[in-house]
Amino acid sequence: MSVADIKKSSDQRMQKSIETLKSDLSKVRTGRAHTGILDHVQVDYYGTPTHITQVANVTLIDARTIGVQPWEKKMLNAIEKAIRDADLGLNPSSQGEMIRVPTPPLTEERRKEMVKLVKTEGESAKIAIRNIRRDSNESLKKMLKEKECSEDEERRAQDDIQKLTDKFVAEVDKLLAEKEKEVLTV
């Protein structure tokens, strides 16, 4: 493995940490309806746990209501039960062939809890990024010890990895600030 490979690997792994954070933050509920809230809900589809998006069409009806239209009419009750049991604080109701899922407005106390959750997610992402930096630096030291690179190369590479780390930590802070603002907006 070369110094360039270590840098590239670090960059890719840090980018994956950012993508994971974005995914985790998208699941944090704000006052608005968001179809992503239901992405991880599993429905019992003929004895097999299946994602809701594979048995129904999930759409936004308006800013505070999600519409779930099952492809099979007999799945209506199973989907409604799955949403209710998912512990998301949502109360779906059937209307003909469609399930309406209103998202209740968040209280001030709940918003503050959500901000704490967002900050925890962000801290986890920063820890992951710093662990990647540590692993990369250890690989560089190992290369130096085995005389696969010079001290100057190792030092430059560590500086580059630190710059990468700083860039991705700043990205995490930016994402957290955006999500915090979104959560606190009434």
Coordinates of C-alpha atoms in Angstrom, one line a residue:
M1 CA 0.0 0.0 0.0
S2 CA 1.4 3.4 -1.0
V3 CA 1.0 6.8 0.7
A4 CA -1.4 7.9 -2.0
D5 CA -3.5 4.8 -1.4
I6 CA -3.8 5.6 2.3
K7 CA -4.9 9.1 1.6
K8 CA -7.4 8.0 -1.0
S9 CA -8.8 5.3 1.3
S10 CA -9.1 7.8 4.2
D11 CA -10.9 10.3 1.9
Q12 CA -13.4 7.6 0.8
R13 CA -14.0 6.3 4.3
M14 CA -14.5 9.8 5.7
Q15 CA -17.0 10.5 2.8
K16 CA -18.9 7.3 3.8
S17 CA -19.1 8.7 7.4
I18 CA -20.7 11.9 6.0
E19 CA -23.2 9.9 3.9
T20 CA -24.1 7.8 7.0
L21 CA -24.6 11.0 9.0
K22 CA -26.8 12.4 6.3
S23 CA -28.9 9.2 6.2
D24 CA -29.2 9.2 10.0
L25 CA -30.2 12.9 10.1
S26 CA -32.8 12.4 7.5
K27 CA -34.6 10.0 9.9
V28 CA -34.7 12.7 12.6
R29 CA -38.2 14.1 12.4
T30 CA -38.9 17.8 12.1
G31 CA -42.3 19.4 12.2
R32 CA -42.9 18.7 8.5
A33 CA -43.9 15.4 6.9
H34 CA -41.2 13.4 5.2
T35 CA -41.5 10.1 3.4
G36 CA -38.1 9.0 4.7
I37 CA -39.7 8.6 8.2
L38 CA -41.3 5.4 7.0
D39 CA -38.3 4.0 5.1
H40 CA -37.3 1.6 7.9
V41 CA -40.8 0.4 8.8
Q42 CA -41.2 -3.3 8.1
V43 CA -44.6 -4.8 7.1
D44 CA -45.5 -8.5 7.5
Y45 CA -45.9 -9.4 3.8
Y46 CA -47.2 -13.0 3.7
G47 CA -44.9 -13.9 6.7
T48 CA -41.9 -12.0 5.4
P49 CA -40.8 -8.7 7.0
T50 CA -40.7 -6.3 4.0
H51 CA -39.9 -2.6 3.8
I52 CA -43.1 -0.5 3.4
T53 CA -41.8 1.0 0.1
Q54 CA -41.9 -2.4 -1.4
V55 CA -45.6 -3.1 -0.7
A56 CA -47.0 0.5 -1.1
N57 CA -46.6 3.8 -2.7
V58 CA -45.5 6.4 -0.1
T59 CA -46.1 10.0 -1.0
L60 CA -46.6 13.5 0.6
I61 CA -50.2 14.6 0.5
D62 CA -49.4 18.0 2.1
A63 CA -46.8 19.6 4.4
R64 CA -48.0 17.6 7.4
T65 CA -49.5 14.4 5.9
I66 CA -47.9 11.3 4.3
G67 CA -50.1 9.1 2.1
V68 CA -49.5 5.4 1.9
Q69 CA -51.3 3.5 -0.9
P70 CA -50.8 -0.2 -0.8
W71 CA -50.5 -2.1 -4.0
E72 CA -52.8 -4.8 -2.6
K73 CA -56.0 -3.8 -0.8
K74 CA -55.6 -6.6 1.8
M75 CA -52.3 -5.1 2.9
L76 CA -54.1 -2.0 4.2
N77 CA -54.5 -3.2 7.8
A78 CA -51.0 -4.8 8.0
I79 CA -49.4 -1.5 6.9
E80 CA -51.4 0.6 9.2
K81 CA -50.5 -1.7 12.1
A82 CA -46.8 -1.7 11.1
I83 CA -46.7 2.1 11.1
R84 CA -48.5 2.3 14.5
D85 CA -46.1 -0.3 16.0
A86 CA -42.9 1.3 14.6
D87 CA -42.8 3.7 17.7
L88 CA -42.5 6.8 15.6
G89 CA -45.3 8.7 17.4
L90 CA -47.5 8.5 14.3
N91 CA -51.2 7.7 14.2
P92 CA -52.2 6.4 10.8
S93 CA -55.8 6.3 9.7
S94 CA -57.4 4.4 6.7
Q95 CA -59.5 6.3 4.2
G96 CA -60.8 3.9 1.6
E97 CA -57.8 2.5 -0.3
M98 CA -55.3 4.9 1.3
I99 CA -53.7 5.4 4.7
R100 CA -53.2 8.9 5.8
V101 CA -50.3 9.5 8.3
P102 CA -50.5 13.0 9.9
T103 CA -47.3 14.1 11.5
P104 CA -48.1 15.9 14.8
P105 CA -46.4 19.3 15.4
L106 CA -43.4 19.0 17.7
T107 CA -43.5 20.6 21.2
E108 CA -40.7 22.9 22.3
E109 CA -39.5 20.2 24.7
R110 CA -39.5 17.5 22.0
R111 CA -37.6 19.9 19.6
K112 CA -34.8 20.3 22.2
E113 CA -34.7 16.5 22.6
M114 CA -34.4 16.2 18.8
V115 CA -31.5 18.7 18.8
K116 CA -29.7 16.6 21.5
L117 CA -30.2 13.5 19.3
V118 CA -28.8 15.4 16.3
K119 CA -25.7 16.5 18.2
T120 CA -25.2 12.9 19.4
E121 CA -25.3 11.7 15.8
G122 CA -22.9 14.4 14.8
E123 CA -20.5 13.5 17.6
S124 CA -20.6 9.9 16.5
A125 CA -19.7 10.9 12.9
K126 CA -16.8 13.0 14.2
I127 CA -15.5 10.1 16.3
A128 CA -15.7 7.9 13.2
I129 CA -13.7 10.4 11.1
R130 CA -11.1 10.8 13.9
N131 CA -10.7 7.0 14.1
I132 CA -10.1 6.9 10.3
R133 CA -7.4 9.5 10.8
R134 CA -5.8 7.5 13.6
D135 CA -5.9 4.3 11.5
S136 CA -4.3 6.1 8.5
N137 CA -1.6 7.7 10.7
E138 CA -0.8 4.2 12.1
S139 CA -0.5 2.8 8.6
L140 CA 1.9 5.7 7.7
K141 CA 4.0 5.1 10.8
K142 CA 4.1 1.4 10.0
M143 CA 5.3 2.2 6.4
L144 CA 8.0 4.5 7.8
K145 CA 9.1 1.8 10.2
E146 CA 9.4 -0.7 7.4
K147 CA 11.2 1.9 5.3
E148 CA 8.6 2.0 2.6
C149 CA 8.5 5.8 2.7
S150 CA 10.7 8.6 3.9
E151 CA 10.1 10.7 7.1
D152 CA 9.2 13.7 4.9
E153 CA 6.6 11.7 2.9
E154 CA 5.1 10.4 6.2
R155 CA 4.9 13.9 7.7
R156 CA 3.4 15.4 4.6
A157 CA 0.9 12.6 4.4
Q158 CA -0.1 13.0 8.0
D159 CA -0.6 16.8 7.4
D160 CA -2.7 16.0 4.3
I161 CA -4.8 13.5 6.4
Q162 CA -5.2 16.1 9.1
K163 CA -6.5 18.6 6.5
L164 CA -8.9 16.0 5.3
T165 CA -10.1 15.3 8.8
D166 CA -10.6 19.1 9.4
K167 CA -12.5 19.4 6.2
F168 CA -14.9 16.5 7.0
V169 CA -15.3 17.6 10.7
A170 CA -16.3 21.1 9.3
E171 CA -18.8 19.4 7.0
V172 CA -20.3 17.5 10.0
D173 CA -20.6 20.8 11.9
K174 CA -22.3 22.4 8.8
L175 CA -24.8 19.5 8.5
L176 CA -25.5 19.7 12.3
A177 CA -26.2 23.4 12.2
E178 CA -28.6 23.0 9.2
K179 CA -30.5 20.2 10.9
E180 CA -30.6 22.0 14.2
K181 CA -32.1 25.1 12.5
E182 CA -34.6 22.9 10.7
V183 CA -35.6 21.1 13.9
L184 CA -36.0 24.3 15.9
T185 CA -38.0 26.1 13.1
V186 CA -41.7 26.0 14.1

